[in-house]
XYZ file of C-alpha atoms in Angstrom:
197
model
C 122.715 182.445 93.801
C 119.221 183.904 94.122
C 117.011 182.104 96.565
C 113.644 180.652 95.525
C 110.604 182.715 96.325
C 108.899 181.843 99.562
C 105.698 180.540 97.897
C 107.720 178.215 95.667
C 109.535 176.794 98.667
C 106.209 176.326 100.434
C 104.678 174.602 97.399
C 107.593 172.130 97.141
C 107.370 171.364 100.852
C 103.626 170.739 100.561
C 104.126 168.470 97.542
C 106.814 166.479 99.359
C 104.586 166.127 102.389
C 101.714 164.932 100.224
C 103.995 162.418 98.519
C 105.142 161.028 101.844
C 101.549 160.864 103.062
C 100.448 158.949 99.991
C 103.429 156.590 100.153
C 102.726 155.506 103.739
C 99.469 153.557 103.024
C 100.871 152.266 99.749
C 103.645 150.281 101.505
C 101.338 147.845 103.382
C 99.215 147.365 100.274
C 102.269 146.232 98.345
C 103.182 143.840 101.177
C 100.060 141.627 100.895
C 100.676 137.930 101.403
C 101.111 135.855 98.259
C 101.288 132.238 97.180
C 104.922 131.128 97.282
C 104.590 127.578 95.882
C 102.100 124.754 95.417
C 101.904 121.014 94.982
C 100.966 120.252 92.287
C 102.761 123.184 90.711
C 101.223 125.398 88.067
C 100.983 123.637 84.659
C 102.555 120.487 86.129
C 101.942 117.013 84.633
C 101.601 114.432 87.380
C 100.680 110.756 87.729
C 98.239 111.508 90.560
C 97.477 113.804 93.497
C 96.709 112.703 97.049
C 97.138 116.074 98.822
C 96.932 119.649 97.535
C 99.445 121.900 99.321
C 99.507 125.702 99.070
C 102.485 127.518 100.669
C 102.152 131.266 101.342
C 104.663 133.910 102.371
C 103.037 134.196 105.814
C 100.182 132.720 107.806
C 96.736 133.046 106.248
C 93.176 132.500 107.489
C 89.841 131.142 106.235
C 91.184 128.973 103.400
C 88.893 127.716 100.643
C 90.062 125.251 97.972
C 88.039 123.955 95.002
C 89.161 121.379 92.420
C 87.561 121.371 88.974
C 87.786 118.926 86.059
C 86.342 121.005 83.248
C 82.888 121.970 84.583
C 82.824 119.123 87.130
C 83.626 119.843 90.765
C 85.731 117.214 92.520
C 85.011 116.509 96.189
C 87.871 117.406 98.524
C 88.563 117.199 102.219
C 88.360 120.238 104.487
C 91.386 122.577 104.099
C 93.734 122.500 107.101
C 96.140 125.233 108.180
C 99.732 124.246 108.951
C 101.792 127.382 109.579
C 102.082 129.146 106.244
C 100.687 126.127 104.400
C 97.168 125.057 103.501
C 96.691 121.313 102.957
C 93.640 119.649 101.376
C 93.245 115.897 101.019
C 92.010 114.362 97.747
C 89.884 111.367 98.891
C 89.628 109.526 95.549
C 92.255 108.832 92.844
C 92.030 111.366 90.026
C 91.278 110.248 86.494
C 93.462 111.505 83.684
C 92.596 114.983 82.436
C 93.171 118.715 82.873
C 92.326 120.101 86.330
C 92.188 123.541 87.923
C 92.689 124.382 91.616
C 90.814 127.543 92.631
C 91.859 128.913 96.037
C 90.997 131.876 98.237
C 92.433 132.918 101.630
C 92.534 135.979 103.878
C 96.049 137.343 104.345
C 97.513 138.488 107.643
C 96.579 142.142 106.953
C 92.917 141.186 106.429
C 92.870 141.410 102.633
C 91.456 138.426 100.689
C 93.672 136.964 97.985
C 92.829 134.255 95.461
C 94.196 132.450 92.419
C 94.049 129.411 90.146
C 96.514 126.581 89.510
C 96.035 124.462 86.348
C 97.664 121.029 86.147
C 97.272 117.762 84.235
C 96.956 114.174 85.444
C 98.633 111.860 82.938
C 96.958 108.722 81.644
C 98.189 105.439 83.083
C 100.492 103.582 80.666
C 98.967 100.526 79.003
C 100.710 97.211 79.733
C 103.089 95.968 77.063
C 102.403 92.616 75.358
C 105.572 91.104 76.866
C 104.298 91.755 80.385
C 101.249 89.519 79.858
C 102.019 86.164 81.479
C 101.704 83.224 79.116
C 100.436 79.877 80.306
C 102.972 77.061 80.155
C 102.010 74.034 78.047
C 100.228 71.402 80.057
C 102.107 68.164 80.277
C 99.924 65.161 79.363
C 100.277 62.393 81.901
C 101.208 59.137 80.193
C 99.552 56.012 81.569
C 102.073 53.345 82.628
C 102.413 50.540 80.026
C 102.162 47.030 81.492
C 104.572 44.671 79.678
C 102.864 41.693 77.989
C 104.370 38.333 79.116
C 106.041 36.434 76.259
C 105.456 32.684 76.223
C 108.331 30.632 74.793
C 107.900 27.529 72.628
C 109.169 25.127 75.324
C 106.835 26.617 77.934
C 103.892 26.280 75.537
C 104.760 22.625 74.808
C 105.030 21.810 78.514
C 101.698 23.473 79.175
C 100.038 21.437 76.380
C 101.516 18.156 77.679
C 100.366 18.914 81.205
C 96.927 19.719 79.855
C 96.834 16.423 77.871
C 97.977 14.336 80.855
C 95.534 15.868 83.208
C 92.684 15.264 80.745
C 92.691 11.324 80.935
C 89.565 10.046 82.772
C 90.064 8.026 85.955
C 87.976 5.046 84.797
C 90.444 4.362 81.981
C 93.222 3.924 84.543
C 91.049 1.556 86.611
C 90.050 -0.506 83.525
C 93.639 -0.768 82.422
C 94.702 -2.003 85.862
C 91.992 -4.702 85.800
C 93.125 -5.882 82.385
C 96.702 -6.172 83.627
C 95.607 -8.244 86.640
C 93.457 -10.524 84.456
C 96.347 -10.984 82.047
C 98.701 -11.956 84.862
C 96.177 -14.530 86.228
C 95.649 -16.027 82.795
C 99.365 -16.214 82.236
C 99.906 -18.057 85.561
C 97.036 -20.455 84.852
C 98.331 -21.276 81.411
C 101.812 -21.823 82.734
C 100.697 -24.257 85.428
C 98.709 -26.367 82.957
C 101.720 -26.624 80.731
C 103.934 -27.795 83.564
C 101.415 -30.433 84.693
C 101.269 -32.092 81.225
């Protein structure tokens, strides 16, 4: 088999060398750090968020995290590094709506990387009518009934007789006694006169 001309072999060698040279810097560029996961996750629907957590494939530096509700910026705590994670506290409860987390960090090789994470905070459920406590009917206090004493016919008659007897004046008793004494004296006097005759 005929061998390739010398200049062809030299050209192929040069092309291979150039390819290897170009591939060497391309390998680190493809190995930039990236966001592995987040809480809340992308397009998640949550009841609320107290802490935003970003987890990268390796340690990062100079983190910056911004939370937006439409065009309104929500105040956050200072981002804190925890190994490969970046944590940011959310000081106030989030109202329902569609939010976006915008983040930016510097990867281990010195290249800045950034991204956005949209998520939704769901509206709080309204209380059902059955859950509303109903007031129990107020019991009306009944005043105690005092029984009325019943007066019988015999008791009424006795009371009337006692009232009649107690109503006689004292001078009538004295006058009556005097009349009795006078009658007795007259009777004795009359009797003696009869005996003497």
